[in-house]
Short mmCIF file of C-alpha atoms and ligand atoms in Angstrom, two decimals:
data_model
loop_
_atom_site.label_atom_id
_atom_site.label_comp_id
_atom_site.label_asym_id
_atom_site.label_seq_id
_atom_site.Cartn_x
_atom_site.Cartn_y
_atom_site.Cartn_z
CA UNK P 1 10.77 8.42 23.39
CA UNK P 2 9.14 11.92 23.14
CA UNK P 3 6.46 11.54 20.64
CA UNK P 4 3.57 13.71 19.22
CA UNK P 5 0.85 12.96 17.24
CA UNK P 6 1.25 14.97 13.71
CA UNK P 7 -1.16 13.06 11.86
CA UNK P 8 -4.21 11.07 11.97
CA UNK P 9 -5.37 9.22 8.89
CA UNK P 10 -8.05 6.56 8.23
CA UNK P 11 -5.76 3.49 8.95
CA UNK P 12 -2.48 5.01 10.82
CA UNK P 13 -1.42 7.71 13.19
CA UNK P 14 2.05 9.29 12.52
CA UNK P 15 4.26 10.56 15.37
CA UNK P 16 7.42 12.54 15.45
CA UNK P 17 10.38 11.01 17.63
CA UNK P 18 13.50 12.15 19.28
CA UNK P 19 14.80 12.04 15.82
CA UNK P 20 13.51 14.49 13.36
CA UNK P 21 14.33 12.37 10.42
CA UNK P 22 12.42 9.61 11.92
CA UNK P 23 8.38 9.04 12.66
CA UNK P 24 6.59 6.01 14.22
CA UNK P 25 3.84 4.88 12.37
CA UNK P 26 1.11 3.21 14.60
CA UNK P 27 -1.19 0.78 12.43
CA UNK P 28 -5.30 0.81 13.63
CA UNK P 29 -7.73 -1.29 13.11
CA UNK P 30 -10.02 1.16 11.59
CA UNK P 31 -11.07 0.03 7.84
CA UNK P 32 -12.91 2.44 5.58
CA UNK P 33 -13.93 2.23 1.85
CA UNK P 34 -15.36 4.90 -0.66
CA UNK P 35 -13.19 7.36 0.85
CA UNK P 36 -14.58 7.24 4.23
CA UNK P 37 -17.98 6.91 3.29
CA UNK P 38 -17.99 3.03 4.74
CA UNK P 39 -16.70 2.62 8.47
CA UNK P 40 -15.68 -0.26 10.28
CA UNK P 41 -12.86 -2.10 12.05
CA UNK P 42 -11.07 -5.38 11.53
CA UNK P 43 -9.83 -6.88 14.59
CA UNK P 44 -6.03 -7.12 14.66
CA UNK P 45 -5.81 -5.50 11.30
CA UNK P 46 -3.24 -2.81 13.02
CA UNK P 47 -1.12 -5.87 13.85
CA UNK P 48 -1.28 -7.77 10.89
CA UNK P 49 -1.09 -4.96 8.49
CA UNK P 50 2.32 -3.67 10.44
CA UNK P 51 4.01 -7.11 10.16
CA UNK P 52 3.04 -7.90 6.52
CA UNK P 53 4.50 -4.44 5.43
CA UNK P 54 7.71 -5.08 7.41
CA UNK P 55 8.07 -8.50 5.55
CA UNK P 56 7.44 -6.98 2.42
CA UNK P 57 9.67 -3.90 2.71
CA UNK P 58 12.44 -6.45 3.82
CA UNK P 59 11.63 -8.47 1.09
CA UNK P 60 11.95 -5.28 -1.41
CA UNK P 61 15.45 -4.16 0.10
CA UNK P 62 16.91 -7.85 -0.72
CA UNK P 63 16.43 -6.82 -4.46
CA UNK P 64 17.41 -2.94 -4.31
CA UNK P 65 14.35 -1.11 -3.35
CA UNK P 66 14.79 1.76 -1.11
CA UNK P 67 12.11 2.26 1.07
CA UNK P 68 11.37 4.04 4.62
CA UNK P 69 11.43 1.22 6.89
CA UNK P 70 13.78 1.09 9.64
CA UNK P 71 12.27 -1.20 12.34
CA UNK P 72 9.39 -2.64 14.33
CA UNK P 73 9.55 -1.46 17.99
CA UNK P 74 5.98 -3.01 18.76
CA UNK P 75 3.13 -5.17 17.09
CA UNK P 76 1.58 -2.03 15.83
CA UNK P 77 4.58 0.23 15.51
CA UNK P 78 7.09 0.70 12.83
CA UNK P 79 9.41 3.48 12.80
CA UNK P 80 9.94 5.03 9.46
CA UNK P 81 12.23 7.83 7.56
CA UNK P 82 10.17 10.65 7.34
CA UNK P 83 9.41 11.45 3.97
CA UNK P 84 7.91 14.51 2.04
CA UNK P 85 5.43 12.29 0.38
CA UNK P 86 4.91 13.10 -3.26
CA UNK P 87 0.77 13.75 -3.25
CA UNK P 88 -0.03 10.75 -5.66
CA UNK P 89 -1.66 6.92 -5.18
CA UNK P 90 0.24 5.25 -7.39
CA UNK P 91 -1.63 2.16 -8.81
CA UNK P 92 -0.06 -0.41 -10.71
CA UNK P 93 -2.63 -3.15 -12.36
CA UNK P 94 -1.81 -6.72 -13.63
CA UNK P 95 -5.48 -8.11 -13.98
CA UNK P 96 -8.77 -6.05 -14.38
CA UNK P 97 -10.78 -5.45 -11.09
CA UNK P 98 -12.12 -2.49 -9.21
CA UNK P 99 -12.53 0.86 -10.63
CA UNK P 100 -10.65 -0.32 -14.04
CA UNK P 101 -12.93 -3.01 -14.63
CA UNK P 102 -15.92 -0.57 -13.95
CA UNK P 103 -14.17 2.56 -15.94
CA UNK P 104 -13.45 0.41 -19.25
CA UNK P 105 -16.35 -2.18 -18.87
CA UNK P 106 -13.86 -4.85 -18.69
CA UNK P 107 -14.89 -8.41 -16.65
CA UNK P 108 -13.04 -8.53 -13.52
CA UNK P 109 -10.49 -10.97 -13.63
CA UNK P 110 -10.02 -10.27 -17.14
CA UNK P 111 -5.70 -9.84 -17.62
CA UNK P 112 -4.11 -6.84 -18.51
CA UNK P 113 -1.70 -7.51 -21.48
CA UNK P 114 0.72 -5.35 -19.71
CA UNK P 115 0.91 -3.87 -16.31
CA UNK P 116 -1.08 -0.61 -15.98
CA UNK P 117 0.12 2.54 -14.01
CA UNK P 118 -2.23 4.88 -13.13
CA UNK P 119 -1.95 7.92 -10.82
CA UNK P 120 -4.76 9.95 -8.53
CA UNK P 121 -4.00 12.96 -6.97
CA UNK P 122 -4.22 12.48 -3.34
CA UNK P 123 -7.13 14.62 -2.01
CA UNK P 124 -10.05 13.40 0.60
CA UNK P 125 -11.96 16.12 -0.45
CA UNK P 126 -11.77 15.81 -4.28
CA UNK P 127 -12.13 11.84 -3.79
CA UNK P 128 -8.46 11.44 -4.99
CA UNK P 129 -8.82 12.08 -8.88
CA UNK P 130 -7.02 10.29 -11.60
CA UNK P 131 -4.88 12.57 -12.92
CA UNK P 132 -1.74 11.82 -15.58
CA UNK P 133 1.75 12.73 -16.28
CA UNK P 134 0.77 16.33 -17.74
CA UNK P 135 -1.48 17.40 -14.43
CA UNK P 136 1.51 16.32 -12.46
CA UNK P 137 4.13 18.27 -14.33
CA UNK P 138 1.42 21.16 -14.53
CA UNK P 139 0.89 21.11 -10.88
CA UNK P 140 4.25 20.63 -9.75
CA UNK P 141 3.38 17.61 -7.79
CA UNK P 142 6.88 15.85 -9.19
CA UNK P 143 9.31 16.47 -11.61
CA UNK P 144 9.63 14.47 -15.02
CA UNK P 145 12.63 12.62 -13.56
CA UNK P 146 10.96 11.86 -10.31
CA UNK P 147 8.14 10.46 -12.32
CA UNK P 148 10.43 8.28 -14.32
CA UNK P 149 12.09 7.38 -10.86
CA UNK P 150 8.39 6.35 -9.05
CA UNK P 151 7.12 4.11 -12.32
CA UNK P 152 10.83 2.44 -12.98
CA UNK P 153 10.70 1.42 -9.02
CA UNK P 154 6.81 0.80 -8.99
CA UNK P 155 7.49 -1.76 -11.98
CA UNK P 156 10.47 -3.25 -10.47
CA UNK P 157 8.31 -3.93 -7.48
CA UNK P 158 5.63 -5.09 -9.39
CA UNK P 159 8.04 -7.83 -10.82
CA UNK P 160 9.32 -8.83 -7.38
CA UNK P 161 5.83 -9.36 -5.82
CA UNK P 162 4.38 -10.69 -8.14
CA UNK P 163 6.99 -13.47 -8.48
CA UNK P 164 7.21 -14.12 -4.92
CA UNK P 165 3.33 -13.89 -4.57
CA UNK P 166 2.97 -16.64 -7.06
CA UNK P 167 4.96 -19.42 -5.00
CA UNK P 168 2.54 -18.50 -2.16
CA UNK P 169 -0.22 -19.54 -4.75
CA UNK P 170 -1.57 -15.86 -4.71
CA UNK P 171 -2.16 -13.44 -8.06
CA UNK P 172 -1.41 -9.94 -7.19
CA UNK P 173 -4.30 -8.44 -9.12
CA UNK P 174 -3.71 -4.84 -8.56
CA UNK P 175 -2.25 -2.33 -5.79
CA UNK P 176 -1.40 1.16 -4.47
CA UNK P 177 2.00 2.42 -3.54
CA UNK P 178 2.84 5.96 -2.17
CA UNK P 179 6.61 7.36 -2.79
CA UNK P 180 7.99 10.36 -1.07
CA UNK P 181 11.27 12.31 -1.12
CA UNK P 182 13.84 11.69 1.97
CA UNK P 183 16.10 14.22 3.20
CA UNK P 184 18.60 14.14 0.54
CA UNK P 185 15.65 14.82 -1.76
CA UNK P 186 16.13 10.96 -3.25
CA UNK P 187 12.51 9.47 -3.99
CA UNK P 188 12.13 6.34 -1.50
CA UNK P 189 9.14 3.79 -1.32
CA UNK P 190 6.57 4.98 1.70
CA UNK P 191 3.39 4.20 3.47
CA UNK P 192 2.43 0.50 3.56
CA UNK P 193 2.03 -2.83 1.46
CA UNK P 194 -0.90 -5.09 3.00
CA UNK P 195 -4.29 -6.20 2.03
CA UNK P 196 -5.27 -2.64 2.71
CA UNK P 197 -4.19 -1.68 -0.62
CA UNK P 198 -3.02 -4.69 -2.32
CA UNK P 199 -5.76 -7.04 -4.08
CA UNK P 200 -4.85 -10.75 -3.75
CA UNK P 201 -6.30 -13.50 -4.91
CA UNK P 202 -6.03 -17.22 -4.45
CA UNK P 203 -4.64 -18.48 -7.50
CA UNK P 204 -6.31 -21.62 -7.33
CA UNK P 205 -9.95 -20.50 -6.52
CA UNK P 206 -9.77 -17.01 -7.10
CA UNK P 207 -10.59 -16.20 -3.49
CA UNK P 208 -10.13 -12.58 -2.56
CA UNK P 209 -7.79 -12.48 0.15
CA UNK P 210 -7.77 -8.98 1.00
CA UNK P 211 -10.03 -5.85 1.71
CA UNK P 212 -12.34 -6.13 -1.31
CA UNK P 213 -14.03 -8.85 1.81
CA UNK P 214 -15.21 -5.71 3.82
CA UNK P 215 -15.59 -3.12 0.92
CA UNK P 216 -18.00 -5.37 -0.77
CA UNK P 217 -19.49 -7.17 2.68
CA UNK P 218 -18.14 -10.81 1.82
CA UNK P 219 -17.37 -11.81 5.44
CA UNK P 220 -14.65 -13.67 6.80
CA UNK P 221 -12.63 -10.61 6.80
CA UNK P 222 -10.37 -11.38 9.79
CA UNK P 223 -9.48 -14.49 8.12
CA UNK P 224 -8.53 -13.09 4.75
CA UNK P 225 -5.86 -11.18 6.74
CA UNK P 226 -4.63 -14.14 8.99
CA UNK P 227 -4.54 -16.38 5.91
CA UNK P 228 -2.15 -13.62 3.83
CA UNK P 229 0.08 -13.31 6.89
CA UNK P 230 0.39 -16.62 7.51
CA UNK P 231 0.92 -17.41 3.52
CA UNK P 232 3.64 -14.63 3.47
CA UNK P 233 5.46 -15.33 7.27
CA UNK P 234 4.20 -18.64 8.03
CA UNK P 235 2.65 -17.04 11.15
CA UNK P 236 -0.44 -18.43 12.86
CA UNK P 237 -2.14 -15.48 14.09
CA UNK P 238 -4.32 -16.50 17.27
P1 LIG O 1 -4.67 8.39 4.74
O1 LIG O 1 -3.96 10.02 4.90
O2 LIG O 1 -4.80 8.17 3.56
O3 LIG O 1 -6.23 8.36 5.49
P2 LIG O 1 -3.23 6.41 6.63
O4 LIG O 1 -3.98 6.42 7.40
O5 LIG O 1 -2.62 5.59 5.96
O6 LIG O 1 -3.73 7.23 5.16
O7 LIG O 1 -2.00 7.80 7.05
C1 LIG O 1 -0.64 7.57 6.74
C2 LIG O 1 -0.50 8.69 6.09
O8 LIG O 1 1.03 8.97 6.38
C3 LIG O 1 -0.35 8.98 4.75
O9 LIG O 1 -1.00 10.26 4.47
C4 LIG O 1 0.71 8.88 4.00
O10 LIG O 1 0.94 9.69 2.62
C5 LIG O 1 1.59 9.09 5.00
N1 LIG O 1 3.06 8.80 5.30
C6 LIG O 1 3.27 7.55 4.56
N2 LIG O 1 4.43 7.07 5.05
C7 LIG O 1 5.35 8.25 5.44
C8 LIG O 1 6.91 8.52 5.91
N3 LIG O 1 7.62 8.15 5.81
N4 LIG O 1 6.89 10.00 6.03
C9 LIG O 1 5.57 10.95 5.84
N5 LIG O 1 4.40 10.66 6.00
C10 LIG O 1 4.43 9.13 5.29
P1 LIG O 2 -8.98 0.65 -7.31
O1 LIG O 2 -9.87 -0.49 -8.39
O2 LIG O 2 -10.83 0.72 -6.51
O3 LIG O 2 -9.25 1.97 -8.00
O4 LIG O 2 -8.26 0.24 -6.42
C1 LIG O 2 -6.84 -0.26 -7.01
C2 LIG O 2 -6.11 -0.64 -6.03
O5 LIG O 2 -5.68 0.26 -5.71
C3 LIG O 2 -6.57 -1.72 -5.18
O6 LIG O 2 -5.22 -2.44 -4.59
C4 LIG O 2 -7.19 -0.90 -3.82
C5 LIG O 2 -6.00 0.34 -4.09
N1 LIG O 2 -6.19 1.59 -3.14
C6 LIG O 2 -5.81 2.03 -2.46
O7 LIG O 2 -5.04 1.38 -1.52
N2 LIG O 2 -6.36 3.31 -1.56
C7 LIG O 2 -7.45 3.89 -2.54
O8 LIG O 2 -7.86 5.25 -2.06
C8 LIG O 2 -8.14 3.28 -3.84
C9 LIG O 2 -8.72 3.91 -4.69
C10 LIG O 2 -7.63 2.35 -4.01
#
């Protein structure tokens, strides 16, 4: 397969394939926090995030969510439908944590009485500033119709993941999604779903099983990723 790197991001490299509508995603072990201010590696993160993302995409497909995932040709690689990414980070929050807890003066762990959706404009130079539906319309980042689709898909994904994770004794605190337009112009789910972009807390102990262990120097970072992979798929990562 002819492959050419078209983009190297903080966590993944995107390659072209023989099919112009398909990209190959390579998941790296690199970890960053604070928009690149803190850098490190999490051993085997790329393999574990690839597997967890594939698992979540399959789970969502069963519930009718359209996504970019096609197949997993190797442990670190995923074939996906090429999308025109809507330059927004869509954040869904069930419990106050991280920047929301700080911004609104809420204690981390305070449940929100309904899911909260936030949008950040994807721009490393600007530090991904938060935007609302008016900014999105004025800057023509997405149409109103597309935003209705993105919001309703995000809430449905939240319902599916929250229920599924509860059975694994995990609370879905918050998470970040990215959407894009496929070759037909339809909005579908892209990027990844993993402990890099979700907050997972053990329901009983409230232990953090996600990238906050790296962001906040809590230790046992790899173990948290292994534990999530095991709870989701039953696989024990050596
Ligand atoms: P970042 O760009 O934030 O450093 P990554 O290292 O995860 O993030 O890079 C992956 C890039 O690929 C992101 O910019 C993401 O928006 C983009 N992307 C994700 N899925 C697709 C897709 N199906 N088609 C095109 N681009 C995608
Ligand atoms: P935050 O509390 O730092 O705003 O993060 C909310 C959620 O979004 C959390 O699960 C981590 C995820 N996230 C990303 O995946 N990428 C980002 O750039 C940011 C800021 C958050």
